[in-house]
Short mmCIF file of C-alpha atoms in Angstrom, two decimals:
data_model
loop_
_atom_site.label_atom_id
_atom_site.label_comp_id
_atom_site.label_asym_id
_atom_site.label_seq_id
_atom_site.Cartn_x
_atom_site.Cartn_y
_atom_site.Cartn_z
CA MET A 26 18.59 5.35 -2.32
CA ALA A 27 16.58 2.91 -0.20
CA GLU A 28 18.46 1.24 2.61
CA GLN A 29 18.72 -2.53 2.39
CA THR A 30 19.62 -5.17 4.93
CA ALA A 31 22.22 -7.59 3.62
CA PRO A 32 21.30 -11.28 3.75
CA PRO A 33 23.27 -13.52 6.09
CA VAL A 34 26.63 -14.58 4.68
CA ILE A 35 26.98 -18.36 4.37
CA ARG A 36 30.49 -19.60 3.67
CA ASP A 37 30.55 -23.32 4.35
CA GLY A 38 33.62 -23.81 2.25
CA SER A 39 35.82 -21.49 4.34
CA PRO A 40 37.65 -22.45 7.55
CA GLY A 41 35.29 -20.19 9.47
CA LYS A 42 35.34 -19.78 13.22
CA PRO A 43 36.69 -22.56 15.47
CA ASP A 44 33.92 -24.62 17.03
CA ALA A 45 35.31 -24.03 20.52
CA ALA A 46 35.07 -20.26 20.04
CA VAL A 47 31.47 -20.52 18.88
CA VAL A 48 30.55 -22.71 21.86
CA ARG A 49 32.29 -20.29 24.25
CA ASP A 50 30.42 -17.29 22.88
CA ALA A 51 27.10 -19.14 22.86
CA LEU A 52 27.56 -20.32 26.44
CA GLY A 53 28.38 -16.77 27.52
CA VAL A 54 25.13 -15.44 26.09
CA GLY A 55 23.08 -18.39 27.36
CA VAL A 56 24.38 -18.16 30.91
CA ALA A 57 24.22 -14.35 31.13
CA VAL A 58 20.64 -14.13 29.90
CA GLY A 59 19.45 -17.40 31.43
CA LEU A 60 20.19 -16.15 34.92
CA SER A 61 17.71 -13.30 34.43
CA GLY A 62 14.96 -15.91 34.58
CA PHE A 63 15.27 -15.49 38.35
CA ALA A 64 14.07 -11.91 37.97
CA PHE A 65 11.12 -13.07 35.90
CA GLY A 66 10.18 -15.70 38.47
CA VAL A 67 10.23 -13.13 41.26
CA THR A 68 8.31 -10.55 39.24
CA SER A 69 5.70 -13.04 38.06
CA ALA A 70 5.04 -14.43 41.53
CA GLY A 71 4.96 -10.89 42.90
CA SER A 72 2.29 -9.92 40.36
CA GLY A 73 -0.05 -12.62 41.57
CA LEU A 74 0.72 -15.63 39.37
CA SER A 75 1.26 -18.98 41.05
CA VAL A 76 4.53 -20.90 40.90
CA LEU A 77 2.94 -23.34 38.45
CA GLN A 78 1.62 -20.59 36.17
CA THR A 79 5.00 -18.84 36.24
CA CYS A 80 6.88 -22.01 35.30
CA VAL A 81 4.41 -22.92 32.54
CA LEU A 82 4.92 -19.47 31.01
CA SER A 83 8.67 -20.00 30.83
CA LEU A 84 8.35 -23.56 29.53
CA LEU A 85 5.82 -22.86 26.80
CA VAL A 86 6.23 -19.18 25.91
CA PHE A 87 10.00 -18.85 26.39
CA THR A 88 10.44 -15.31 25.15
CA GLY A 89 11.55 -13.07 27.98
CA ALA A 90 10.37 -9.67 26.76
CA SER A 91 6.84 -10.98 26.16
CA GLN A 92 6.77 -12.70 29.55
CA PHE A 93 7.87 -9.56 31.36
CA ALA A 94 5.34 -7.50 29.40
CA LEU A 95 2.54 -9.86 30.41
CA VAL A 96 3.27 -9.99 34.14
CA GLY A 97 4.16 -6.29 34.21
CA ALA A 98 0.78 -5.34 32.76
CA LEU A 99 -1.01 -7.67 35.17
CA ALA A 100 0.92 -6.26 38.13
CA ALA A 101 -0.12 -2.75 37.08
CA GLY A 102 -3.77 -3.79 37.14
CA GLY A 103 -4.17 -4.15 33.41
CA ASN A 104 -6.90 -6.20 31.75
CA PRO A 105 -5.69 -9.82 31.19
CA PHE A 106 -6.72 -9.69 27.52
CA THR A 107 -4.85 -6.43 26.94
CA ALA A 108 -1.83 -7.80 28.75
CA ALA A 109 -1.90 -10.96 26.65
CA ALA A 110 -2.31 -8.92 23.45
CA GLY A 111 0.77 -6.83 24.28
CA ALA A 112 2.80 -9.95 25.05
CA PHE A 113 1.60 -11.61 21.85
CA PHE A 114 2.56 -8.58 19.78
CA LEU A 115 6.08 -8.56 21.19
CA GLY A 116 6.34 -12.27 20.49
CA THR A 117 5.51 -11.88 16.80
CA ARG A 118 9.04 -10.58 16.16
CA ASN A 119 10.24 -14.16 16.55
CA ALA A 120 8.34 -15.09 13.39
CA PHE A 121 10.47 -12.61 11.43
CA TYR A 122 13.60 -14.01 13.07
CA GLY A 123 12.48 -17.44 11.88
CA LEU A 124 12.30 -16.26 8.27
CA ARG A 125 15.91 -15.09 8.48
CA LEU A 126 17.20 -18.14 10.32
CA SER A 127 15.44 -20.66 8.07
CA GLN A 128 17.75 -19.69 5.21
CA LEU A 129 20.85 -19.46 7.37
CA LEU A 130 20.46 -22.72 9.34
CA ALA A 131 18.69 -24.82 6.67
CA LEU A 132 17.65 -27.38 9.26
CA PRO A 133 15.97 -30.69 8.29
CA LYS A 134 12.17 -30.47 8.19
CA ALA A 135 11.78 -32.93 11.06
CA VAL A 136 13.83 -30.68 13.35
CA ARG A 137 12.27 -27.32 12.47
CA PRO A 138 9.15 -27.53 14.71
CA PHE A 139 11.37 -28.14 17.75
CA ALA A 140 13.95 -25.54 16.76
CA ALA A 141 11.18 -22.94 16.28
CA HIS A 142 10.65 -22.87 20.05
CA TRP A 143 14.20 -21.57 20.46
CA VAL A 144 13.93 -18.80 17.87
CA ILE A 145 14.35 -15.82 20.17
CA ASP A 146 16.47 -12.66 20.35
CA GLU A 147 19.56 -14.32 21.80
CA THR A 148 19.74 -17.39 19.54
CA THR A 149 19.14 -15.17 16.53
CA ALA A 150 21.87 -12.72 17.51
CA VAL A 151 24.42 -15.50 18.09
CA SER A 152 23.50 -17.31 14.86
CA LEU A 153 23.68 -14.22 12.65
CA ALA A 154 27.08 -13.32 14.08
CA GLN A 155 28.67 -16.52 12.72
CA PRO A 156 30.64 -16.71 9.44
CA SER A 157 29.38 -20.14 8.28
CA ARG A 158 26.30 -22.35 8.41
CA ARG A 159 28.07 -24.89 10.62
CA ALA A 160 29.06 -22.20 13.13
CA ALA A 161 25.54 -20.74 13.04
CA ARG A 162 24.00 -24.14 13.78
CA ILE A 163 26.37 -24.71 16.69
CA GLY A 164 25.74 -21.24 18.08
CA PHE A 165 21.99 -21.62 17.76
CA THR A 166 21.94 -25.05 19.43
CA VAL A 167 24.29 -24.27 22.31
CA THR A 168 22.62 -20.94 23.03
CA GLY A 169 19.15 -22.53 22.87
CA ILE A 170 19.98 -25.45 25.17
CA THR A 171 21.85 -23.35 27.71
CA LEU A 172 19.33 -20.54 27.80
CA TYR A 173 16.24 -22.76 27.90
CA ALA A 174 17.60 -24.88 30.75
CA LEU A 175 18.86 -21.98 32.86
CA TRP A 176 15.86 -19.75 32.18
CA ASN A 177 13.43 -22.38 33.42
CA VAL A 178 15.51 -23.42 36.43
CA THR A 179 16.02 -19.83 37.57
CA THR A 180 12.35 -19.03 36.91
CA LEU A 181 11.40 -21.76 39.37
CA LEU A 182 13.92 -20.55 41.93
CA GLY A 183 12.74 -16.96 41.57
CA ALA A 184 9.09 -17.87 41.95
CA LEU A 185 9.82 -19.97 45.05
CA GLY A 186 11.96 -17.22 46.58
CA ALA A 187 9.60 -14.32 45.83
CA GLU A 188 8.12 -14.28 49.32
CA ALA A 189 11.56 -14.21 50.94
CA ILE A 190 12.70 -11.27 48.78
CA GLY A 191 9.61 -9.16 49.46
CA ASP A 192 8.77 -6.14 47.33
CA THR A 193 10.18 -6.79 43.84
CA ALA A 194 9.78 -3.15 42.82
CA ALA A 195 12.12 -2.09 45.62
CA TRP A 196 14.83 -4.40 44.26
CA GLY A 197 14.31 -3.33 40.66
CA LEU A 198 14.35 -6.95 39.46
CA ASP A 199 11.42 -6.32 37.13
CA ALA A 200 13.75 -4.20 34.98
CA ALA A 201 16.41 -6.91 34.53
CA GLY A 202 14.74 -8.74 31.67
CA PRO A 203 13.91 -5.67 29.56
CA ALA A 204 17.40 -4.31 30.21
CA VAL A 205 19.00 -7.48 28.84
CA PHE A 206 16.66 -7.40 25.85
CA LEU A 207 17.56 -3.80 25.02
CA ALA A 208 21.28 -4.48 25.44
CA LEU A 209 21.08 -7.23 22.83
CA LEU A 210 18.80 -5.26 20.51
CA ALA A 211 20.73 -1.98 20.46
CA PRO A 212 23.76 -3.21 18.42
CA MET A 213 21.38 -4.60 15.77
CA LEU A 214 19.95 -1.14 15.00
CA LYS A 215 22.42 -0.32 12.23
CA SER A 216 20.42 1.67 9.70
CA ALA A 217 18.84 5.09 10.14
CA THR A 218 15.42 3.57 9.50
CA GLU A 219 15.83 1.01 12.28
CA ARG A 220 17.08 3.63 14.74
CA ALA A 221 14.26 6.03 13.86
CA THR A 222 11.64 3.30 14.31
CA ALA A 223 13.08 2.26 17.66
CA GLY A 224 13.28 5.85 18.87
CA ILE A 225 9.70 6.68 17.92
CA ALA A 226 8.48 3.43 19.50
CA VAL A 227 10.20 4.35 22.77
CA LEU A 228 8.68 7.84 22.73
CA LEU A 229 5.21 6.47 22.04
CA GLY A 230 5.46 3.82 24.71
CA LEU A 231 6.77 6.15 27.42
CA GLY A 232 4.56 9.08 26.42
CA LEU A 233 1.35 7.06 26.50
CA LEU A 234 2.23 5.12 29.64
CA PRO A 235 0.63 7.62 32.07
CA VAL A 236 -2.62 8.01 30.08
CA LEU A 237 -3.43 4.53 28.75
CA PRO A 238 -4.21 1.27 30.57
CA ALA A 239 -1.34 -1.11 31.25
CA GLY A 240 -0.36 -3.10 28.17
CA VAL A 241 -1.88 -0.68 25.66
CA PRO A 242 1.23 1.56 25.25
CA VAL A 243 3.16 -1.46 23.96
CA LEU A 244 0.54 -1.98 21.26
CA ALA A 245 0.52 1.73 20.41
CA ALA A 246 4.31 1.70 20.00
CA ALA A 247 3.80 -0.56 16.98
CA LEU A 248 2.58 2.51 15.08
CA ALA A 249 6.23 3.62 14.85
CA ALA A 250 6.98 1.21 12.01
CA PRO A 251 4.20 2.31 9.60
CA ALA A 252 4.87 5.94 10.51
CA VAL A 253 8.53 5.69 9.52
CA LEU A 254 7.68 3.79 6.33
CA TRP A 255 5.07 6.42 5.41
CA ALA A 256 7.59 9.22 5.98
CA GLN A 257 10.16 7.44 3.83
CA GLY A 258 7.61 6.98 1.05
CA ARG A 259 6.74 10.66 1.13
CA ARG A 260 10.42 11.62 1.02
CA ARG A 261 11.14 9.35 -1.95
CA ALA A 262 8.10 10.66 -3.81
CA SER A 263 9.17 14.25 -3.16
CA THR A 264 12.71 13.50 -4.32
CA GLY A 265 11.36 11.84 -7.46
CA ARG A 266 9.20 14.85 -8.32
CA GLU A 267 12.17 17.21 -7.88
CA LYS A 268 14.27 15.12 -10.25
CA ASP A 269 11.51 14.99 -12.84
CA SER A 270 11.07 18.76 -12.76
CA ARG A 271 14.74 19.42 -13.54
#
């Protein structure tokens, strides 16, 4: 039987979760992840970007994994176009988050273009964890405001303090952002298909890292999804033929 992902549960008529509890959880995520903007600021400035370029990235792009991928590829000597392509690919996941959240939040049309800028891993995770539309809207808003403000402030502080810190690789700050991203992503891998896709993507990315230019392994890791889907299709077809032959 094919695995299916259940749609978000919307129970506006139930008491749901207290607003204070939603705000507390959202603030916790926003503060914890927002502080890692300091690591991005340091890493970006250490890879050769100016303070202005670093801050503009956080203000306009505002998706940590993509930002770290971009500056990481540039720091490794990668081609700017390849680095941008890898960052863009990582950022496309937010479009799929938007499809899920549009049904859950049901925001007014006038608000959606502004809310779209906050559709990221953390706001999605907090929103989907709520039992009602009201709680999801509160979680999304509080997480978005807190994270956006802190991320940009700490990005500026990190970029300004990069020279004082010295070698960012020695401090390991370039790993802070990806580590936070993986910590939030891991609990969402509930089905065997999702875990298999993530595992193959990791193997592809790490295995190709020593032999391909910086930024390209991230793009190659995307092949994990069609590979898993192809394998599932073959398995279903084989199972169907066995049933027919009986």
